[in-house]
Coordinates of N, CA and C in Angstrom, one line a residue:
M1 N 2.4 32.8 -2.3 CA 2.6 31.5 -1.7 C 2.3 30.4 -2.6
L2 N 1.2 30.5 -3.4 CA 0.9 29.5 -4.4 C 2.0 29.4 -5.5
A3 N 2.5 30.6 -5.9 CA 3.5 30.6 -7.0 C 4.8 29.9 -6.5
M4 N 5.2 30.2 -5.2 CA 6.3 29.5 -4.7 C 6.1 28.0 -4.5
L5 N 4.9 27.6 -4.2 CA 4.6 26.2 -4.0 C 4.7 25.5 -5.4
L6 N 4.2 26.1 -6.4 CA 4.3 25.6 -7.8 C 5.8 25.5 -8.2
T7 N 6.6 26.5 -7.9 CA 8.0 26.5 -8.2 C 8.7 25.4 -7.5
L8 N 8.4 25.2 -6.3 CA 9.0 24.1 -5.5 C 8.6 22.7 -6.1
F9 N 7.3 22.6 -6.5 CA 6.8 21.4 -7.1 C 7.6 21.0 -8.4
R10 N 7.8 22.1 -9.2 CA 8.5 21.8 -10.5 C 9.9 21.4 -10.2
L11 N 10.5 22.0 -9.1 CA 11.9 21.7 -8.8 C 11.9 20.2 -8.3
E12 N 11.0 19.8 -7.5 CA 10.9 18.4 -7.1 C 10.8 17.4 -8.3
I13 N 10.0 17.8 -9.3 CA 9.8 17.0 -10.5 C 11.2 16.8 -11.2
L14 N 11.9 17.9 -11.3 CA 13.2 17.9 -11.9 C 14.2 17.0 -11.2
K15 N 14.1 17.0 -9.8 CA 15.0 16.2 -9.0 C 14.7 14.7 -9.1
A16 N 13.4 14.4 -9.4 CA 12.9 13.0 -9.4 C 13.0 12.4 -10.8
R17 N 13.4 13.2 -11.8 CA 13.4 12.6 -13.2 C 14.3 11.4 -13.4
R18 N 15.4 11.4 -12.8 CA 16.4 10.3 -12.9 C 16.6 9.6 -11.6
S19 N 15.7 9.6 -10.7 CA 15.8 9.0 -9.4 C 15.3 7.6 -9.4
L20 N 15.6 6.9 -8.3 CA 15.1 5.6 -8.1 C 13.6 5.6 -7.9
A21 N 13.1 6.7 -7.4 CA 11.6 6.8 -7.1 C 10.9 6.6 -8.4
L22 N 11.4 7.2 -9.5 CA 10.7 7.1 -10.8 C 10.7 5.6 -11.3
M23 N 11.8 4.9 -11.1 CA 11.8 3.5 -11.5 C 10.9 2.7 -10.7
V24 N 10.8 2.9 -9.4 CA 9.9 2.2 -8.5 C 8.5 2.4 -8.9
M25 N 8.2 3.7 -9.3 CA 6.8 4.0 -9.7 C 6.3 3.1 -10.8
L26 N 7.2 2.8 -11.7 CA 6.8 1.9 -12.9 C 7.0 0.4 -12.6
A27 N 8.0 0.1 -11.8 CA 8.3 -1.3 -11.5 C 7.3 -2.0 -10.7
C28 N 6.8 -1.3 -9.7 CA 5.8 -2.0 -8.8 C 4.5 -2.4 -9.5
P29 N 3.9 -1.5 -10.3 CA 2.7 -2.0 -11.1 C 3.1 -3.1 -12.1
L30 N 4.3 -3.0 -12.7 CA 4.7 -4.1 -13.6 C 4.8 -5.4 -12.9
M31 N 5.4 -5.4 -11.7 CA 5.5 -6.7 -11.0 C 4.1 -7.3 -10.7
V32 N 3.2 -6.5 -10.4 CA 1.8 -7.0 -10.1 C 1.2 -7.6 -11.3
V33 N 1.3 -6.9 -12.4 CA 0.7 -7.4 -13.7 C 1.4 -8.7 -14.2
L34 N 2.7 -8.7 -14.1 CA 3.5 -9.9 -14.5 C 3.1 -11.1 -13.7
L35 N 3.0 -10.9 -12.4 CA 2.6 -12.0 -11.5 C 1.2 -12.6 -11.8
N36 N 0.2 -11.7 -12.0 CA -1.1 -12.1 -12.3 C -1.2 -12.7 -13.7
T37 N -0.5 -12.2 -14.6 CA -0.5 -12.8 -15.9 C 0.1 -14.2 -15.9
G38 N 1.2 -14.4 -15.2 CA 1.7 -15.7 -15.0 C 0.7 -16.7 -14.4
M39 N 0.0 -16.2 -13.3 CA -1.0 -17.0 -12.7 C -2.1 -17.4 -13.7
L40 N -2.5 -16.4 -14.5 CA -3.6 -16.6 -15.5 C -3.2 -17.7 -16.5
L41 N -1.9 -17.6 -17.0 CA -1.5 -18.6 -18.0 C -1.3 -20.0 -17.4
R42 N -0.9 -20.0 -16.1 CA -0.7 -21.3 -15.5 C -2.1 -21.9 -15.2
Q43 N -3.1 -21.1 -14.9 CA -4.4 -21.7 -14.7 C -5.1 -22.1 -15.9
A44 N -5.0 -21.2 -17.0 CA -5.9 -21.5 -18.2 C -5.1 -21.8 -19.4
G45 N -3.8 -21.6 -19.4 CA -3.0 -21.8 -20.6 C -3.1 -20.7 -21.6
W46 N -2.5 -20.9 -22.8 CA -2.5 -19.9 -23.8 C -3.9 -19.8 -24.6
D47 N -4.5 -20.9 -24.6 CA -5.8 -21.0 -25.4 C -7.0 -21.2 -24.4
G48 N -8.1 -20.7 -24.8 CA -9.3 -21.0 -24.1 C -9.4 -20.4 -22.7
I49 N -9.0 -19.2 -22.5 CA -9.1 -18.5 -21.2 C -10.6 -18.3 -21.0
S50 N -11.1 -18.8 -19.9 CA -12.5 -18.7 -19.6 C -12.9 -17.4 -19.0
P51 N -14.2 -17.0 -19.1 CA -14.6 -15.8 -18.4 C -14.3 -15.7 -16.9
A52 N -14.4 -16.9 -16.3 CA -14.0 -16.9 -14.8 C -12.6 -16.6 -14.6
A53 N -11.7 -17.1 -15.5 CA -10.3 -16.9 -15.4 C -10.0 -15.4 -15.6
W54 N -10.7 -14.8 -16.6 CA -10.5 -13.3 -16.8 C -11.0 -12.5 -15.6
S55 N -12.1 -12.9 -15.0 CA -12.5 -12.2 -13.8 C -11.5 -12.3 -12.7
S56 N -10.9 -13.5 -12.5 CA -9.9 -13.7 -11.5 C -8.7 -12.8 -11.8
F57 N -8.4 -12.6 -13.1 CA -7.2 -11.8 -13.5 C -7.4 -10.4 -13.1
W58 N -8.6 -9.8 -13.4 CA -8.8 -8.4 -13.1 C -8.9 -8.2 -11.6
M59 N -9.6 -9.2 -10.9 CA -9.7 -9.1 -9.4 C -8.4 -9.2 -8.8
G60 N -7.5 -10.2 -9.3 CA -6.2 -10.4 -8.7 C -5.3 -9.2 -8.8
N61 N -5.4 -8.5 -9.9 CA -4.5 -7.3 -10.0 C -4.9 -6.3 -8.9
R62 N -6.2 -6.1 -8.8 CA -6.6 -5.1 -7.7 C -6.3 -5.6 -6.3
A63 N -6.5 -6.8 -6.1 CA -6.3 -7.4 -4.7 C -4.8 -7.4 -4.4
L64 N -4.0 -7.8 -5.3 CA -2.5 -7.9 -5.0 C -1.9 -6.5 -4.8
W65 N -2.4 -5.6 -5.6 CA -2.0 -4.2 -5.5 C -2.3 -3.6 -4.1
C66 N -3.6 -3.7 -3.8 CA -4.1 -3.1 -2.5 C -3.6 -3.8 -1.3
Y67 N -3.5 -5.1 -1.3 CA -3.1 -5.9 -0.2 C -1.7 -5.8 0.1
F68 N -0.8 -5.9 -0.9 CA 0.6 -6.1 -0.7 C 1.4 -5.0 -1.2
M69 N 1.2 -4.6 -2.5 CA 2.2 -3.7 -3.2 C 2.0 -2.3 -2.8
L70 N 0.7 -1.8 -2.6 CA 0.4 -0.4 -2.4 C 1.1 0.1 -1.0
P71 N 0.9 -0.7 0.1 CA 1.6 -0.2 1.3 C 3.1 -0.1 1.2
L72 N 3.7 -1.1 0.5 CA 5.1 -1.1 0.3 C 5.6 0.0 -0.6
Y73 N 4.8 0.2 -1.7 CA 5.1 1.3 -2.6 C 5.0 2.7 -2.0
L74 N 4.0 2.9 -1.2 CA 3.9 4.2 -0.5 C 5.0 4.5 0.5
A75 N 5.4 3.4 1.2 CA 6.6 3.6 2.1 C 7.8 3.9 1.3
L76 N 8.1 3.1 0.2 CA 9.3 3.3 -0.5 C 9.3 4.6 -1.3
C77 N 8.2 5.0 -1.9 CA 8.1 6.3 -2.6 C 8.3 7.5 -1.8
T78 N 7.7 7.6 -0.6 CA 7.9 8.7 0.3 C 9.3 8.8 0.9
A79 N 9.8 7.6 1.1 CA 11.2 7.5 1.7 C 12.2 8.0 0.6
L80 N 12.0 7.7 -0.6 CA 12.9 8.1 -1.7 C 12.7 9.6 -2.0
V81 N 11.5 10.1 -2.0 CA 11.2 11.5 -2.2 C 11.9 12.4 -1.2
N82 N 11.9 12.0 0.1 CA 12.6 12.7 1.1 C 14.0 12.3 1.3
G83 N 14.4 11.2 0.8 CA 15.8 10.7 1.1 C 16.9 11.5 0.6
A84 N 16.8 12.1 -0.5 CA 17.9 12.9 -1.1 C 18.3 14.0 -0.2
E85 N 17.4 14.7 0.4 CA 17.7 15.8 1.3 C 18.3 15.2 2.6
H86 N 17.9 14.1 3.1 CA 18.4 13.5 4.3 C 19.9 13.1 4.0
R87 N 20.1 12.4 2.9 CA 21.5 11.9 2.6 C 22.5 13.0 2.4
Q88 N 22.1 14.1 1.7 CA 23.0 15.1 1.3 C 22.9 16.4 2.1
H89 N 22.2 16.3 3.2 CA 21.9 17.5 4.1 C 21.3 18.6 3.3
G90 N 20.4 18.2 2.4 CA 19.8 19.2 1.5 C 18.8 20.1 2.3
W91 N 18.4 19.7 3.4 CA 17.4 20.5 4.2 C 18.1 21.8 4.5
R92 N 19.3 21.8 4.9 CA 20.0 23.1 5.3 C 20.0 24.0 4.1
L93 N 20.3 23.5 2.9 CA 20.3 24.4 1.7 C 18.9 24.9 1.4
M94 N 17.9 24.0 1.4 CA 16.6 24.3 1.0 C 16.0 25.4 1.9
L95 N 16.2 25.2 3.2 CA 15.6 26.1 4.2 C 16.3 27.4 4.4
T96 N 17.5 27.5 3.7 CA 18.1 28.8 3.6 C 17.5 29.7 2.5
L97 N 16.8 29.1 1.6 CA 16.1 29.9 0.6 C 14.8 30.5 1.1
P98 N 14.3 31.5 0.4 CA 13.1 32.1 0.9 C 11.8 31.3 0.8
V99 N 11.9 30.1 1.4 CA 10.7 29.2 1.4 C 10.5 28.7 2.8
S100 N 9.3 28.4 3.2 CA 9.0 27.8 4.5 C 9.1 26.3 4.5
A101 N 9.2 25.8 5.7 CA 9.2 24.3 5.8 C 7.9 23.7 5.4
R102 N 6.8 24.5 5.6 CA 5.5 24.0 5.2 C 5.4 23.9 3.7
Q103 N 5.9 24.9 3.0 CA 5.8 24.9 1.5 C 6.6 23.7 1.0
L104 N 7.8 23.5 1.5 CA 8.6 22.4 1.1 C 8.0 21.0 1.4
Y105 N 7.4 20.9 2.5 CA 6.7 19.7 2.9 C 5.5 19.4 1.9
V106 N 4.7 20.4 1.6 CA 3.6 20.2 0.7 C 4.0 19.9 -0.7
A107 N 5.1 20.6 -1.1 CA 5.6 20.3 -2.5 C 6.0 18.8 -2.6
K108 N 6.7 18.3 -1.6 CA 7.1 16.9 -1.7 C 5.9 16.0 -1.6
L109 N 5.0 16.4 -0.8 CA 3.8 15.6 -0.7 C 3.0 15.5 -2.0
L110 N 2.9 16.7 -2.7 CA 2.3 16.7 -4.0 C 3.0 15.8 -5.0
L111 N 4.3 15.8 -5.0 CA 5.1 14.9 -5.8 C 4.8 13.5 -5.6
A112 N 4.7 13.1 -4.3 CA 4.4 11.7 -3.9 C 3.0 11.4 -4.4
L113 N 2.1 12.3 -4.3 CA 0.7 12.1 -4.7 C 0.6 11.9 -6.2
A114 N 1.4 12.7 -6.9 CA 1.4 12.6 -8.4 C 2.0 11.2 -8.8
M115 N 3.0 10.8 -8.2 CA 3.6 9.5 -8.5 C 2.7 8.4 -8.1
L116 N 2.0 8.5 -7.1 CA 1.0 7.5 -6.7 C -0.1 7.4 -7.7
A117 N -0.6 8.5 -8.2 CA -1.6 8.5 -9.3 C -1.1 7.9 -10.6
I118 N 0.2 8.2 -10.9 CA 0.8 7.6 -12.1 C 0.9 6.1 -12.0
A119 N 1.3 5.7 -10.8 CA 1.5 4.2 -10.5 C 0.1 3.5 -10.7
H120 N -1.0 4.1 -10.3 CA -2.3 3.5 -10.5 C -2.6 3.5 -11.9
C121 N -2.4 4.6 -12.7 CA -2.6 4.6 -14.1 C -1.8 3.5 -14.8
S122 N -0.5 3.4 -14.4 CA 0.3 2.4 -15.0 C -0.2 1.0 -14.8
L123 N -0.7 0.7 -13.6 CA -1.3 -0.6 -13.3 C -2.4 -0.9 -14.2
L124 N -3.3 0.1 -14.4 CA -4.5 -0.1 -15.3 C -4.0 -0.3 -16.7
L125 N -3.1 0.5 -17.2 CA -2.7 0.4 -18.6 C -1.9 -1.0 -18.8
L126 N -1.1 -1.4 -17.9 CA -0.4 -2.6 -18.0 C -1.3 -3.8 -18.0
A127 N -2.3 -3.8 -17.1 CA -3.2 -4.9 -17.0 C -4.1 -5.0 -18.3
T128 N -4.5 -3.8 -18.8 CA -5.3 -3.8 -20.0 C -4.5 -4.2 -21.2
G129 N -3.2 -3.8 -21.2 CA -2.3 -4.3 -22.3 C -2.1 -5.8 -22.3
A130 N -1.9 -6.3 -21.1 CA -1.7 -7.8 -21.0 C -2.9 -8.5 -21.4
A131 N -4.1 -8.0 -21.0 CA -5.3 -8.7 -21.5 C -5.5 -8.6 -23.0
A132 N -5.1 -7.4 -23.6 CA -5.2 -7.3 -25.0 C -4.3 -8.3 -25.7
L133 N -3.1 -8.5 -25.2 CA -2.2 -9.4 -25.9 C -2.7 -10.8 -25.8
L134 N -3.2 -11.2 -24.6 CA -3.7 -12.6 -24.4 C -5.0 -12.9 -25.1
S135 N -5.7 -11.9 -25.4 CA -7.0 -12.1 -26.0 C -7.1 -11.6 -27.5
D136 N -5.9 -11.5 -28.1 CA -5.8 -11.0 -29.5 C -6.5 -9.7 -29.7
G137 N -6.5 -8.8 -28.7 CA -7.0 -7.5 -28.8 C -8.5 -7.3 -28.5
N138 N -9.1 -8.5 -28.2 CA -10.5 -8.4 -27.9 C -10.8 -8.2 -26.4
V139 N -10.4 -7.0 -25.9 CA -10.6 -6.7 -24.5 C -12.0 -6.1 -24.3
L140 N -12.7 -6.6 -23.4 CA -14.0 -6.0 -23.1 C -13.8 -4.7 -22.4
V141 N -14.6 -3.7 -22.7 CA -14.4 -2.4 -22.1 C -14.9 -2.4 -20.7
Q142 N -15.9 -3.2 -20.4 CA -16.5 -3.2 -19.0 C -15.4 -3.6 -17.9
P143 N -14.7 -4.7 -18.1 CA -13.7 -5.1 -17.0 C -12.6 -4.0 -16.8
A144 N -12.1 -3.4 -17.9 CA -11.2 -2.3 -17.8 C -11.8 -1.1 -17.1
W145 N -13.0 -0.8 -17.5 CA -13.7 0.4 -16.9 C -13.9 0.2 -15.4
S146 N -14.3 -1.1 -15.0 CA -14.6 -1.4 -13.6 C -13.3 -1.3 -12.8
M147 N -12.2 -1.8 -13.4 CA -10.9 -1.7 -12.7 C -10.4 -0.2 -12.6
A148 N -10.7 0.6 -13.6 CA -10.4 2.0 -13.5 C -11.1 2.7 -12.3
G149 N -12.4 2.4 -12.1 CA -13.1 2.9 -11.0 C -12.6 2.4 -9.7
A150 N -12.3 1.1 -9.6 CA -11.8 0.5 -8.4 C -10.4 1.1 -8.0
L151 N -9.6 1.3 -9.0 CA -8.3 1.9 -8.7 C -8.4 3.4 -8.3
L152 N -9.3 4.1 -8.9 CA -9.5 5.5 -8.4 C -10.0 5.5 -7.0
A153 N -10.9 4.6 -6.6 CA -11.3 4.5 -5.2 C -10.2 4.2 -4.3
A154 N -9.3 3.2 -4.7 CA -8.1 2.9 -3.9 C -7.2 4.0 -3.8
L155 N -7.0 4.8 -4.8 CA -6.1 6.0 -4.8 C -6.6 7.0 -3.8
L156 N -7.9 7.3 -3.8 CA -8.5 8.3 -2.9 C -8.5 7.8 -1.5
A157 N -8.7 6.5 -1.3 CA -8.8 5.9 0.0 C -7.4 5.8 0.7
S158 N -6.4 5.8 -0.2 CA -5.0 5.7 0.4 C -4.4 7.0 0.8
L159 N -5.1 8.1 0.7 CA -4.6 9.4 1.1 C -4.1 9.5 2.6
P160 N -4.8 8.9 3.6 CA -4.2 8.9 4.9 C -2.9 8.2 5.0
I161 N -2.7 7.1 4.3 CA -1.5 6.3 4.3 C -0.4 7.2 3.7
L162 N -0.7 7.9 2.6 CA 0.3 8.7 2.0 C 0.8 9.8 2.9
V163 N -0.1 10.5 3.6 CA 0.3 11.5 4.5 C 1.1 11.0 5.7
L164 N 0.7 9.8 6.3 CA 1.4 9.3 7.4 C 2.8 8.9 7.0
Q165 N 2.9 8.2 5.9 CA 4.3 7.7 5.4 C 5.1 8.9 5.0
H166 N 4.5 9.9 4.4 CA 5.3 11.1 4.1 C 5.8 11.8 5.3
S167 N 5.0 12.0 6.3 CA 5.4 12.6 7.5 C 6.5 11.9 8.2
L168 N 6.4 10.5 8.2 CA 7.4 9.7 8.8 C 8.7 9.8 8.1
S169 N 8.7 9.8 6.8 CA 9.9 9.9 6.0 C 10.5 11.3 6.1
W170 N 9.7 12.3 6.2 CA 10.1 13.7 6.4 C 10.9 13.9 7.7
A171 N 10.4 13.2 8.7 CA 11.0 13.4 10.1 C 12.2 12.5 10.4
S172 N 12.3 11.4 9.7 CA 13.3 10.4 10.0 C 14.4 10.3 8.9
Q173 N 15.6 10.3 9.3 CA 16.7 10.1 8.3 C 16.8 8.6 7.9
N174 N 16.4 7.7 8.8 CA 16.5 6.3 8.6 C 15.5 5.8 7.7
I175 N 15.9 5.3 6.5 CA 14.9 4.8 5.5 C 14.3 3.5 6.0
V176 N 14.9 2.8 6.9 CA 14.4 1.5 7.4 C 13.1 1.7 8.2
L177 N 13.0 2.8 8.9 CA 11.8 3.0 9.7 C 10.5 3.1 8.9
P178 N 10.4 3.9 7.8 CA 9.2 3.9 7.0 C 9.0 2.6 6.3
L179 N 10.0 2.0 5.8 CA 9.9 0.7 5.1 C 9.3 -0.4 6.1
A180 N 9.8 -0.3 7.3 CA 9.3 -1.3 8.3 C 7.9 -1.1 8.6
V181 N 7.5 0.2 8.7 CA 6.0 0.5 8.9 C 5.2 -0.1 7.7
G182 N 5.7 0.1 6.5 CA 5.0 -0.4 5.3 C 4.9 -2.0 5.4
V183 N 5.9 -2.7 5.7 CA 5.9 -4.1 5.8 C 4.9 -4.6 6.9
C184 N 5.0 -3.9 8.1 CA 4.1 -4.3 9.2 C 2.6 -4.0 8.8
A185 N 2.4 -2.9 8.1 CA 1.1 -2.6 7.6 C 0.5 -3.6 6.7
T186 N 1.4 -4.2 5.8 CA 0.9 -5.2 4.9 C 0.4 -6.4 5.7
M187 N 1.2 -6.8 6.8 CA 0.7 -7.9 7.6 C -0.6 -7.5 8.4
G188 N -0.7 -6.3 8.7 CA -1.9 -5.8 9.4 C -3.1 -5.9 8.6
I189 N -3.0 -5.6 7.3 CA -4.1 -5.7 6.4 C -4.6 -7.2 6.3
I190 N -3.8 -8.1 6.3 CA -4.2 -9.5 6.3 C -5.0 -9.9 7.5
Q191 N -4.6 -9.3 8.7 CA -5.3 -9.6 9.9 C -6.6 -8.8 10.1
L192 N -6.5 -7.5 9.8 CA -7.6 -6.6 10.1 C -8.4 -6.2 8.9
G193 N -7.9 -6.5 7.7 CA -8.6 -6.0 6.5 C -10.0 -6.5 6.4
S194 N -10.3 -7.7 6.8 CA -11.6 -8.3 6.7 C -12.3 -8.5 8.0
S195 N -11.8 -7.8 9.0 CA -12.4 -7.9 10.3 C -13.3 -6.7 10.6
E196 N -14.0 -6.7 11.7 CA -14.9 -5.6 12.1 C -14.1 -4.3 12.5
Y197 N -12.8 -4.5 12.7 CA -11.9 -3.4 13.1 C -11.2 -2.7 12.0
W198 N -11.6 -2.9 10.8 CA -10.8 -2.4 9.7 C -10.9 -0.8 9.6
R199 N -11.9 -0.3 10.2 CA -12.1 1.2 10.2 C -11.0 1.9 11.0
L200 N -10.4 1.1 11.9 CA -9.3 1.7 12.8 C -8.0 1.6 12.2
F201 N -7.9 1.0 11.0 CA -6.6 0.7 10.4 C -6.6 1.3 8.9
P202 N -6.0 2.5 8.8 CA -6.1 3.2 7.4 C -5.6 2.4 6.3
W203 N -4.6 1.5 6.5 CA -4.0 0.7 5.4 C -5.1 -0.3 4.8
S204 N -6.2 -0.5 5.5 CA -7.2 -1.4 5.0 C -8.2 -0.6 4.1
Y205 N -8.2 0.7 4.1 CA -9.1 1.5 3.4 C -9.1 1.2 1.8
P206 N -7.9 1.2 1.2 CA -7.9 1.0 -0.2 C -8.5 -0.4 -0.7
I207 N -8.2 -1.4 0.0 CA -8.7 -2.7 -0.4 C -10.2 -2.8 -0.1
M208 N -10.7 -2.1 0.9 CA -12.2 -2.0 1.2 C -12.9 -1.2 0.1
A209 N -12.2 -0.1 -0.2 CA -12.8 0.9 -1.2 C -12.9 0.3 -2.6
S210 N -11.9 -0.6 -2.9 CA -11.9 -1.1 -4.3 C -12.5 -2.5 -4.4
N211 N -12.4 -3.3 -3.4 CA -12.8 -4.7 -3.4 C -13.8 -5.1 -2.4
G212 N -14.4 -4.1 -1.7 CA -15.4 -4.3 -0.7 C -16.6 -5.1 -1.2
G213 N -17.2 -5.9 -0.2 CA -18.2 -6.8 -0.6 C -19.5 -6.2 -1.1
D214 N -19.8 -5.0 -0.7 CA -21.0 -4.3 -1.1 C -20.8 -2.8 -1.3
L215 N -21.7 -2.1 -1.9 CA -21.5 -0.7 -2.2 C -21.4 0.1 -0.9
E216 N -22.2 -0.2 0.1 CA -22.1 0.6 1.3 C -20.8 0.5 2.0
L217 N -20.2 -0.7 2.0 CA -18.9 -0.9 2.6 C -17.8 -0.1 1.8
R218 N -17.9 -0.1 0.5 CA -16.9 0.6 -0.4 C -17.1 2.1 -0.2
D219 N -18.3 2.6 -0.1 CA -18.5 4.0 0.2 C -18.0 4.4 1.5
T220 N -18.2 3.6 2.5 CA -17.7 3.9 3.9 C -16.2 4.0 3.9
A221 N -15.5 3.1 3.2 CA -14.0 3.1 3.2 C -13.6 4.3 2.4
L222 N -14.2 4.7 1.3 CA -13.9 5.9 0.6 C -14.1 7.1 1.4
T223 N -15.1 7.2 2.2 CA -15.4 8.4 3.0 C -14.3 8.5 4.1
F224 N -14.0 7.4 4.7 CA -13.0 7.4 5.7 C -11.6 7.8 5.2
G225 N -11.3 7.3 4.0 CA -10.1 7.7 3.3 C -10.0 9.2 3.0
L226 N -11.0 9.7 2.4 CA -11.0 11.1 2.0 C -11.0 12.0 3.3
S227 N -11.9 11.8 4.2 CA -11.9 12.6 5.4 C -10.7 12.5 6.2
G228 N -10.2 11.2 6.4 CA -8.9 11.0 7.1 C -7.7 11.7 6.5
G229 N -7.7 11.6 5.1 CA -6.6 12.2 4.4 C -6.6 13.7 4.6
V230 N -7.7 14.4 4.5 CA -7.8 15.8 4.6 C -7.4 16.2 6.0
A231 N -7.9 15.5 7.0 CA -7.6 15.8 8.4 C -6.1 15.7 8.7
L232 N -5.6 14.6 8.3 CA -4.1 14.3 8.5 C -3.3 15.3 7.8
F233 N -3.7 15.7 6.6 CA -2.9 16.7 5.8 C -2.9 18.0 6.6
A234 N -4.0 18.5 7.1 CA -4.0 19.7 7.8 C -3.1 19.6 9.0
L235 N -3.3 18.5 9.8 CA -2.5 18.4 11.0 C -1.0 18.3 10.7
S236 N -0.6 17.5 9.6 CA 0.8 17.4 9.3 C 1.4 18.6 8.8
V237 N 0.7 19.5 8.0 CA 1.2 20.7 7.6 C 1.5 21.7 8.8
W238 N 0.6 21.7 9.7 CA 0.8 22.5 11.0 C 2.0 21.9 11.7
W239 N 2.1 20.6 11.8 CA 3.3 20.0 12.5 C 4.6 20.3 11.8
A240 N 4.6 20.3 10.4 CA 5.8 20.5 9.7 C 6.3 21.9 9.9
G241 N 5.4 22.9 10.0 CA 5.7 24.3 10.2 C 6.3 24.5 11.6
R242 N 6.0 23.7 12.5 CA 6.6 23.9 13.9 C 8.0 23.3 14.0
R243 N 8.3 22.4 13.1 CA 9.7 21.8 13.1 C 10.6 22.7 12.3
R244 N 11.6 23.2 12.9 CA 12.5 24.1 12.1 C 13.2 23.4 11.0
Q245 N 13.6 22.1 11.2 CA 14.3 21.3 10.2 C 14.1 19.9 10.5
P246 N 13.8 19.1 9.5 CA 13.7 17.6 9.7 C 14.9 17.0 10.3
A247 N 14.7 15.9 10.9 CA 15.9 15.3 11.7 C 17.0 14.9 10.7

């Protein structure tokens, strides 16, 4: 079973090499860094960027990613990963092979997870590169290291969202539905992300895990994200096996 899963995963990688999903994986982090770099230059100019402005730059990249771009990226990424089979009736072909629906579901989920991890790494590298260019290469290690830890926490805390969006895209032929959920979730983060009800809204976990006000809050969000992701993964794999074919 593991060998077949790895084979399917490699097949999904080959299918994604020249797909729109690959471009989106790199474009979304780039947009975040470009916007924050523009805000930094507008605030401080090319010369004399203050420590406070640098702090806002690093914080802004994390906040903009977790608040706005991450929910939209997850919705778009999972929709594109599953979209090829929906458009070309590829489910019928794939499920005539000696593979189970569960194996195919997990392989696509692993691809989406890998692309999510690469997107986070791209955000870190692009932000660090922008800081290096604007500071003549004198980038402090501590801000970049802090951002790396925050993005890792955001990645782990976003696992429930990844599973939910992947399941939705797996089940629905209409790409509008998962994208609409992502847009609505972004609005929900603004309303619930800083309220006492954030624990009930998985889309608020990444921002709380990366930018939470204190260590206990960040640890709670990370715990909720990891445990929720594992539970939803087990439930969704069971559900995918009961469906003979996606819609």
